[in-house]
mmCIF file of C-alpha atoms and ligand atoms in Angstrom:
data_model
loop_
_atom_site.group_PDB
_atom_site.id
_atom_site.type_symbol
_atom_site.label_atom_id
_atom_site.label_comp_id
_atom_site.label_asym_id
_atom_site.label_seq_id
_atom_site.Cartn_x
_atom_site.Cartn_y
_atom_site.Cartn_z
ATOM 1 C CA UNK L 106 -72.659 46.257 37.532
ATOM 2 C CA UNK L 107 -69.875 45.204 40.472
ATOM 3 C CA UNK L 108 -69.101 41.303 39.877
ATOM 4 C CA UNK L 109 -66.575 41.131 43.049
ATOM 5 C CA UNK L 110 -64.530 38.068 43.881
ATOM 6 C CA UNK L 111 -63.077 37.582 47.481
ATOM 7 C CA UNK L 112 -60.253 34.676 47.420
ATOM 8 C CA UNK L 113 -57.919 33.914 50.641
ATOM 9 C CA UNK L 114 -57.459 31.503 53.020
ATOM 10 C CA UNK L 115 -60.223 29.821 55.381
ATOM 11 C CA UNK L 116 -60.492 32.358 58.292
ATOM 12 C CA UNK L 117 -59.047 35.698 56.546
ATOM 13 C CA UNK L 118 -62.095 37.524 56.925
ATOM 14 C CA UNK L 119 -63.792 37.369 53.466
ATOM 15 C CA UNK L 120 -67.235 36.441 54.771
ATOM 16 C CA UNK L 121 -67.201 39.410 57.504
ATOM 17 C CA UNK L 122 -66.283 41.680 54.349
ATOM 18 C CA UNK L 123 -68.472 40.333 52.139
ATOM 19 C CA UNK L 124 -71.384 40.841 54.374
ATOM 20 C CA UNK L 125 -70.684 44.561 54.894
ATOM 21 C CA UNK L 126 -69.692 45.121 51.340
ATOM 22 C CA UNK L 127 -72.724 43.795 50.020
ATOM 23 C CA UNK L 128 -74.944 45.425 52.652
ATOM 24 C CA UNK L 129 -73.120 48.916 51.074
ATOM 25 C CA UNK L 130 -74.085 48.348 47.656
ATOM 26 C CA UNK L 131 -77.191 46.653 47.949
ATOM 27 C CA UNK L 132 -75.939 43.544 45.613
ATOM 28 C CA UNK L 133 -75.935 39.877 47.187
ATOM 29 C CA UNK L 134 -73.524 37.694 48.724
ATOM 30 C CA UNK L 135 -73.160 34.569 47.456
ATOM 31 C CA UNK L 136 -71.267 32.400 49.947
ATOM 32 C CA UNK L 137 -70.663 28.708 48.912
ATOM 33 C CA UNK L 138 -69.447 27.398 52.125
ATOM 34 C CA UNK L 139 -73.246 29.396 53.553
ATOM 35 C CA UNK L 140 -75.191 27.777 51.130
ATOM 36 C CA UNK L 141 -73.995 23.961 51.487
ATOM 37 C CA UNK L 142 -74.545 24.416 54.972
ATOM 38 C CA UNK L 143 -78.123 25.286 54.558
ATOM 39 C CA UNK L 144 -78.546 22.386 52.236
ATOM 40 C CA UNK L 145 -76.646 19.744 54.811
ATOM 41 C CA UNK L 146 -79.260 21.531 57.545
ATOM 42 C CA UNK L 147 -82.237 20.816 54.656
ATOM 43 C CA UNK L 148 -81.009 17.468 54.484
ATOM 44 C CA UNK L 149 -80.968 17.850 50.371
ATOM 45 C CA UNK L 150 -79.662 15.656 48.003
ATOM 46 C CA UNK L 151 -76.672 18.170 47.207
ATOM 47 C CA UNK L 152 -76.379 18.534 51.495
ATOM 48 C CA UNK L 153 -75.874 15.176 51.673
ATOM 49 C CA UNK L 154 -73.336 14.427 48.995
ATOM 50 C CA UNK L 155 -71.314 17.649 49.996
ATOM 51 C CA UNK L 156 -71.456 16.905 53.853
ATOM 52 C CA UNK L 157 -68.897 13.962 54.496
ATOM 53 C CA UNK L 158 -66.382 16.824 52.271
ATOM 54 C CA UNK L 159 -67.101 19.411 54.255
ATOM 55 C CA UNK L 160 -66.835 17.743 58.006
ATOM 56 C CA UNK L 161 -63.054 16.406 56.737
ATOM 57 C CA UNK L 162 -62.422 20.124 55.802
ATOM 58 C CA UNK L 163 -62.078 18.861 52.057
ATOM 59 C CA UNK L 164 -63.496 20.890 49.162
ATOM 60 C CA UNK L 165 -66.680 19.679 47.682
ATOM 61 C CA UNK L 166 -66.795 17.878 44.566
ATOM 62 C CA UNK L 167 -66.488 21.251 41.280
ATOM 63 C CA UNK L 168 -69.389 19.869 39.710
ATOM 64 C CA UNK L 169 -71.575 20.354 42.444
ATOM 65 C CA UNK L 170 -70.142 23.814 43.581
ATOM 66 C CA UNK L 171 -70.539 25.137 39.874
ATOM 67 C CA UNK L 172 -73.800 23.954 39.539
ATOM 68 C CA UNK L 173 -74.776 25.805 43.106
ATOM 69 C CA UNK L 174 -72.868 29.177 41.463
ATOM 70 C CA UNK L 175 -74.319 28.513 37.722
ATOM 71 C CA UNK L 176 -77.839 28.884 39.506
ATOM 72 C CA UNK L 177 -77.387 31.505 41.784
ATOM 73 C CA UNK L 178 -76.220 34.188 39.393
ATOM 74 C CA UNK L 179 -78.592 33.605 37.287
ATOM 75 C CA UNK L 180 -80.866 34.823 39.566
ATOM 76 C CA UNK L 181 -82.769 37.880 39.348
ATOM 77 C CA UNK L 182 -81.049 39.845 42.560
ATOM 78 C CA UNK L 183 -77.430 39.453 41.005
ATOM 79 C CA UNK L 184 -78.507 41.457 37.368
ATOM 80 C CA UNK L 185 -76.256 44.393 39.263
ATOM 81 C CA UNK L 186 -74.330 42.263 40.370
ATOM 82 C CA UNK L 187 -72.606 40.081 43.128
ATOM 83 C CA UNK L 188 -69.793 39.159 45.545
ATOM 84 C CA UNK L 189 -68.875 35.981 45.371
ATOM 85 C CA UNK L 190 -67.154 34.451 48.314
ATOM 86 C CA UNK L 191 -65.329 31.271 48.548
ATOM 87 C CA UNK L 192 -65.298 30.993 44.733
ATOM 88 C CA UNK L 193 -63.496 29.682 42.734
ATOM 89 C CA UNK L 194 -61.430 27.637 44.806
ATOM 90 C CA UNK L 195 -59.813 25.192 41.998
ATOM 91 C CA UNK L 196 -58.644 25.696 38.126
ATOM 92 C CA UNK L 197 -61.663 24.039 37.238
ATOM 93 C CA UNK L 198 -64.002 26.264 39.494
ATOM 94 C CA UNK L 199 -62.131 29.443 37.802
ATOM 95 C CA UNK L 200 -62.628 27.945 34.335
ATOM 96 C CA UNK L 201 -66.290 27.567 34.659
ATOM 97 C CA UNK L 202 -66.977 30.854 36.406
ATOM 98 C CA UNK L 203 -65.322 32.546 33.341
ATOM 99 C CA UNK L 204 -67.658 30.368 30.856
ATOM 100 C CA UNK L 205 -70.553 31.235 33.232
ATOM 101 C CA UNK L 206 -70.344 34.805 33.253
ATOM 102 C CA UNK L 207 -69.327 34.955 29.540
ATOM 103 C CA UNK L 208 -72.622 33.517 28.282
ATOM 104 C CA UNK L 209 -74.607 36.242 30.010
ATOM 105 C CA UNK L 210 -71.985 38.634 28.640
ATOM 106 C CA UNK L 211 -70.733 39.490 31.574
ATOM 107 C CA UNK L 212 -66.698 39.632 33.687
ATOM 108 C CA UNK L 213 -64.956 39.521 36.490
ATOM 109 C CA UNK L 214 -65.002 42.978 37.826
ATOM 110 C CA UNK L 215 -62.336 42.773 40.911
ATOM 111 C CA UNK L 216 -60.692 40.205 42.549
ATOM 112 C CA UNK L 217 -59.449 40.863 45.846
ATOM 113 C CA UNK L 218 -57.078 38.202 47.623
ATOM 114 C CA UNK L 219 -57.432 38.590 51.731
ATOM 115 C CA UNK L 220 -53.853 38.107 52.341
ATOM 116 C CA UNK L 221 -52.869 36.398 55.822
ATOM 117 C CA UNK L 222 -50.657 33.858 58.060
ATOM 118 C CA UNK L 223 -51.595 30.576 58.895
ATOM 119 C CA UNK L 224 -51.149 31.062 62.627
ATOM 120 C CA UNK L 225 -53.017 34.095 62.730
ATOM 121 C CA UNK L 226 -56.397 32.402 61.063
ATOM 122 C CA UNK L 227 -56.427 29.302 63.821
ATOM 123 C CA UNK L 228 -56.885 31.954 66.427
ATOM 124 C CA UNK L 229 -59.708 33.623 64.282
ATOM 125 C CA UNK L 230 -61.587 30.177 63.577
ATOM 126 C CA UNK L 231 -61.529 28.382 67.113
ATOM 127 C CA UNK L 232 -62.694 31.801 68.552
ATOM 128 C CA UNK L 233 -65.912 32.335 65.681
ATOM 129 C CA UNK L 234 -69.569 31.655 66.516
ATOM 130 C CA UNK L 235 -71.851 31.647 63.668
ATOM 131 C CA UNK L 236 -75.951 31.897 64.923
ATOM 132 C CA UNK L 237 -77.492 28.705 63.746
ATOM 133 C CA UNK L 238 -80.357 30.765 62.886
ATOM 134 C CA UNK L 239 -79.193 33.718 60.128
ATOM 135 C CA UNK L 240 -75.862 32.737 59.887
ATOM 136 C CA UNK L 241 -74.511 35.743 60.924
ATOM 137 C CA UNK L 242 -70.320 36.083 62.189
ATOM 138 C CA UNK L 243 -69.085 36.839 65.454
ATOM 139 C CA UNK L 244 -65.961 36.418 67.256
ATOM 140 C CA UNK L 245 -65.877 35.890 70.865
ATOM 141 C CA UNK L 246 -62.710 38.533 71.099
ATOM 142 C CA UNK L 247 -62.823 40.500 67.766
ATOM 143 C CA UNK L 248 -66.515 40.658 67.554
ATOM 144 C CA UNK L 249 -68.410 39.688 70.176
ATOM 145 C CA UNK L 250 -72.076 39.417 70.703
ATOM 146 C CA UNK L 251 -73.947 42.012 72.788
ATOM 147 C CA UNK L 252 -74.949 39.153 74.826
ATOM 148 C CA UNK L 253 -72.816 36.065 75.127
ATOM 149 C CA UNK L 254 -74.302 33.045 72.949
ATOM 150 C CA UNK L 255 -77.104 34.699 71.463
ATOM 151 C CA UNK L 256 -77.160 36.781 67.835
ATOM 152 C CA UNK L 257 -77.343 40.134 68.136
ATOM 153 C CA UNK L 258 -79.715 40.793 64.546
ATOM 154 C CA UNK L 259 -81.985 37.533 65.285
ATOM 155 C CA UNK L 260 -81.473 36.037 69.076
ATOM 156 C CA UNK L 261 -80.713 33.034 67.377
ATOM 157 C CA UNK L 262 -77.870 30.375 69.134
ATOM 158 C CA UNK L 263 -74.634 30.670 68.502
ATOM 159 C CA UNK L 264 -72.672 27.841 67.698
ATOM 160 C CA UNK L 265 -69.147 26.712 66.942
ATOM 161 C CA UNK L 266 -69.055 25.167 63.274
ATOM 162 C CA UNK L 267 -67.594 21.364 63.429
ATOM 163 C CA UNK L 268 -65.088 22.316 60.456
ATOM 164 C CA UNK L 269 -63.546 25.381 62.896
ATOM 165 C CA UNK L 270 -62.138 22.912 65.663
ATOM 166 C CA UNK L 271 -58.020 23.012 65.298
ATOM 167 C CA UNK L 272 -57.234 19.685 63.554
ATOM 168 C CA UNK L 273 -59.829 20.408 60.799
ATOM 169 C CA UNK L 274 -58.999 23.619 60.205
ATOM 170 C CA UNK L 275 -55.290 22.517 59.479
ATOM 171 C CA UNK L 276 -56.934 20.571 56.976
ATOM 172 C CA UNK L 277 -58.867 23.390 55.546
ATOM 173 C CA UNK L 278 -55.180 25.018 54.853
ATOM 174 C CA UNK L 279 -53.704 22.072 53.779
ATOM 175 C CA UNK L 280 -56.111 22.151 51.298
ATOM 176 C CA UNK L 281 -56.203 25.985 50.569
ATOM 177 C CA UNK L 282 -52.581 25.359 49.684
ATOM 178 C CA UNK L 283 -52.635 22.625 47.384
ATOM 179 C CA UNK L 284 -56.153 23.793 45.478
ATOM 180 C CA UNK L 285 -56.631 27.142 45.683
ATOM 181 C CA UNK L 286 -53.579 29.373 46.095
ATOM 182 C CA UNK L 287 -52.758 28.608 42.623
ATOM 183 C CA UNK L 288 -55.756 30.229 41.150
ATOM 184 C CA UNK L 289 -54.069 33.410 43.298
ATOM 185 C CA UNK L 290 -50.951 33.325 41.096
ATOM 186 C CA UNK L 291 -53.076 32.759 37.670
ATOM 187 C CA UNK L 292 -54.790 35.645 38.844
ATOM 188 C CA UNK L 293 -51.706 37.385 39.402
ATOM 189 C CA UNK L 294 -50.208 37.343 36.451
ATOM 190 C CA UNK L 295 -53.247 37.884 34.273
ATOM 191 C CA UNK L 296 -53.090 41.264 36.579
ATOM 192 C CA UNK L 297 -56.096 41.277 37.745
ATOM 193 C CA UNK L 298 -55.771 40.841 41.398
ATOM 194 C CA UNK L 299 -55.699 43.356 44.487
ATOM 195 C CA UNK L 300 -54.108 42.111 47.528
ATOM 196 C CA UNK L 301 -55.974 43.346 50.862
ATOM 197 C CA UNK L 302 -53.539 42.619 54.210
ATOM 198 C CA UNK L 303 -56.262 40.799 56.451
ATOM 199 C CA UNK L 304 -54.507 40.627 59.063
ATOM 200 C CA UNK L 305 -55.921 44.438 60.120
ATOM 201 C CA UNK L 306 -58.604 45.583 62.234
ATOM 202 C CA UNK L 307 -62.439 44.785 61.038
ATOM 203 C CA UNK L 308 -62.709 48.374 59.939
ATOM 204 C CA UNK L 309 -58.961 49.277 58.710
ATOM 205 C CA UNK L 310 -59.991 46.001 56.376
ATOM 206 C CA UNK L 311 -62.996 47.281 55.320
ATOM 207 C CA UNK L 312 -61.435 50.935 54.729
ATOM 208 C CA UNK L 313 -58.631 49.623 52.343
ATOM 209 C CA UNK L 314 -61.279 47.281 50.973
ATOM 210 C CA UNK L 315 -63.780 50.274 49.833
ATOM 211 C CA UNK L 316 -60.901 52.536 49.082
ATOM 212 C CA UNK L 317 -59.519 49.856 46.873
ATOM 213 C CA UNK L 318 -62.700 49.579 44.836
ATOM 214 C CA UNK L 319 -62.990 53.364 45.157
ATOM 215 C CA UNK L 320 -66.416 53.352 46.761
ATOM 216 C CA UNK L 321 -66.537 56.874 47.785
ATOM 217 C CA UNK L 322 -69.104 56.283 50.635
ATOM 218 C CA UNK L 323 -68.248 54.773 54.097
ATOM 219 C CA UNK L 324 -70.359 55.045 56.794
HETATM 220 P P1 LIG K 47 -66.493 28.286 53.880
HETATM 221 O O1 LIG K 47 -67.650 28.431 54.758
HETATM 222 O O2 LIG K 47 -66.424 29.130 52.673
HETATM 223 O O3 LIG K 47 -65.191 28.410 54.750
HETATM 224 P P2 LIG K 47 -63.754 29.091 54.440
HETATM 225 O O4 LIG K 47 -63.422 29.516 53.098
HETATM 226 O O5 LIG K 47 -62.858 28.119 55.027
HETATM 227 O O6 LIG K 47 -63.897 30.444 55.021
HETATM 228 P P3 LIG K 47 -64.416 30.789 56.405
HETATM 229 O O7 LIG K 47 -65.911 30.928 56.374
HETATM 230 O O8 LIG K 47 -63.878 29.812 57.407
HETATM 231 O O9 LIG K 47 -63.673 32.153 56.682
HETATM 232 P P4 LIG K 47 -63.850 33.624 56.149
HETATM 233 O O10 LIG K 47 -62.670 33.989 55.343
HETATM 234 O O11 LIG K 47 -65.212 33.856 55.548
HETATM 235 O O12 LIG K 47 -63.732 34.383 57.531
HETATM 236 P P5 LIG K 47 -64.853 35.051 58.461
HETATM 237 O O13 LIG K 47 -65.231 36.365 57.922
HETATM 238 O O14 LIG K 47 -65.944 34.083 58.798
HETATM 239 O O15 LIG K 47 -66.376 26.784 53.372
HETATM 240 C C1 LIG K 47 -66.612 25.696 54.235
HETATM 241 C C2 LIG K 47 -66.517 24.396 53.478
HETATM 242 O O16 LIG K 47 -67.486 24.377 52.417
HETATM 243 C C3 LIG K 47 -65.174 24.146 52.761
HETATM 244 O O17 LIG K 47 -64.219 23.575 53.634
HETATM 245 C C4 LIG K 47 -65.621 23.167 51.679
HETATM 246 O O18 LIG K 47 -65.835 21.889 52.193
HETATM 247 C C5 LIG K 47 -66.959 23.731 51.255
HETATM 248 N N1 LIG K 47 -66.824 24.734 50.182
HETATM 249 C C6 LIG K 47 -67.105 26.063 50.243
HETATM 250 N N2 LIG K 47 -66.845 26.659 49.075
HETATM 251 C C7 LIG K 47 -66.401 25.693 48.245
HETATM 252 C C8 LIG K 47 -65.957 25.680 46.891
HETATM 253 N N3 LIG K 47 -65.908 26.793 46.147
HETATM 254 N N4 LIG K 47 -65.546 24.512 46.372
HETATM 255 C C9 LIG K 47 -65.586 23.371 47.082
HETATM 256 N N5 LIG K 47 -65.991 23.299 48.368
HETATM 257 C C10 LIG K 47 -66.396 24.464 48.946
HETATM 258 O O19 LIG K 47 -63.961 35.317 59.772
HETATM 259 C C11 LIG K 47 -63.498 34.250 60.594
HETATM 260 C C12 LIG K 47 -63.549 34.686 62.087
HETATM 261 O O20 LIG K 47 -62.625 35.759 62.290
HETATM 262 C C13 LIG K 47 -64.907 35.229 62.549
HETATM 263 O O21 LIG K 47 -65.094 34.860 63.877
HETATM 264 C C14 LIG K 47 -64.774 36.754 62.420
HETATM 265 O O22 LIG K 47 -65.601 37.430 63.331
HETATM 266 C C15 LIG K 47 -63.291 36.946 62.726
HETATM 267 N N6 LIG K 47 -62.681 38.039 61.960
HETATM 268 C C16 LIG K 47 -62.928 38.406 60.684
HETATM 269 N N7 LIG K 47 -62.131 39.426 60.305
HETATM 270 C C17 LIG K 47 -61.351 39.687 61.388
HETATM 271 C C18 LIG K 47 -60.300 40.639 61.634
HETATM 272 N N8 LIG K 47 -59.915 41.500 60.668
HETATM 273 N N9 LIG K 47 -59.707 40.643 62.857
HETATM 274 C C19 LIG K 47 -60.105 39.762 63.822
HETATM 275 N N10 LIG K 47 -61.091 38.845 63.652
HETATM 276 C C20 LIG K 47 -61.708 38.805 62.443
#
């Protein structure tokens, strides 16, 4: 069982690790931000309450985000477990995950904190294209797509998300600030954190990240 938790700042990379991570140990990714986007897309009840939050770069209101997380670990494909990325982002968030997991008898394996600069993130976001089809990650100077504007794994279209244009994402790090990095020092001092410098290479990321968690096998 691997319950993994990737915390950090809105653009440090935790999504392209999760993906790659979770691909190498055949458990899930649970992203929050991926899932409310699918649900604004479904037009949903939950899509519609959480989209107004997410177009001001705001966080969403707990109740709904725990609710989306209570759900989705309960699942079947998480019983070996699950990263989760992009949660918890607020005490409350981090208080609930711990009663969620306790009640199926289960803890926080890892937490890993994706450690970066402010400046270096803006550069990341306004230069990301996500396929409007799968949802995959690229970047169009890190990690671009064999052929410009169309996913590599699906063909799908990529697109730049509405939350990744500059002013919003100095929002999304205003926020960050104020919310979440003090679930990084809780986490801190209860010892249980593992800081990852994300400002690396893709792969020198994902090398410190497996050797970290002492996952013997990298392709
Ligand atoms: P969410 O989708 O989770 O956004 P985020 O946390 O702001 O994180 P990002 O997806 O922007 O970045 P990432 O760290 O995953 O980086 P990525 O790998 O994509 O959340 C969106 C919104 O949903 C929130 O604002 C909020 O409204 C709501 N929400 C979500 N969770 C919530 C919660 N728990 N509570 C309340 N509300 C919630 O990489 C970024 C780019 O950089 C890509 O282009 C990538 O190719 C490139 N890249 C990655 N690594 C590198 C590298 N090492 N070098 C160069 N480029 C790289």
């Amino acid at each position: 069982m691997s319950i993994l938790i990737f915390l950090g700042p809105p653009g440090s990379g935790k999504g392209t690790q999760a993906k790659k991570l979770a691909e190498l140990l055949h458990i899930p990714q649970i992203a929050v931000g991926d899932i409310l986007r699918e649900e604004v897309r479904a037009g949903s009840e939950v899509g519609n309450q959480a989209q107004a939050f997410m177009k001001a770069g705001k966080l969403v209101p707990d109740e709904l985000t725990i609710e989306i997380v209570r759900q989705r670990v309960g699942r079947e494909d998480c019983r070996e477990g699950f990263i989760l990325d992009g949660f918890p982002r607020s005490e409350l968030q981090a208080d609930a995950l711990d009663q969620i997991l306790s009640k199926g008898g289960r803890k926080i394996d890892q937490l890993i904190y994706f450690k970066i600069a402010e400046e270096e993130v803006v550069g990341r976001l306004s230069g990301r294209r996500s396929c409007k089809n799968c949802g995959a990650v690229y970047h169009l100077k890190y990690n671009p797509p064999r052929t410009a504007g169309k996913c590599d794994l699906c063909g799908g279209e990529l697109y730049l998300r509405h939350d990744d244009e500059e002013n919003i994402i100095r929002n999304r790090f205003e926020v960050y600030e104020k919310q979440t990095r003090p679930l990084i020092d809780r986490y801190k001092k209860a010892g249980s954190l593992v800081e990852i410098d994300a400002a690396q290479a893709i792969d020198v990321i994902f090398k410190d990240l497996t050797g970290t968690l002492a996952i013997a096998k990298v392709p």
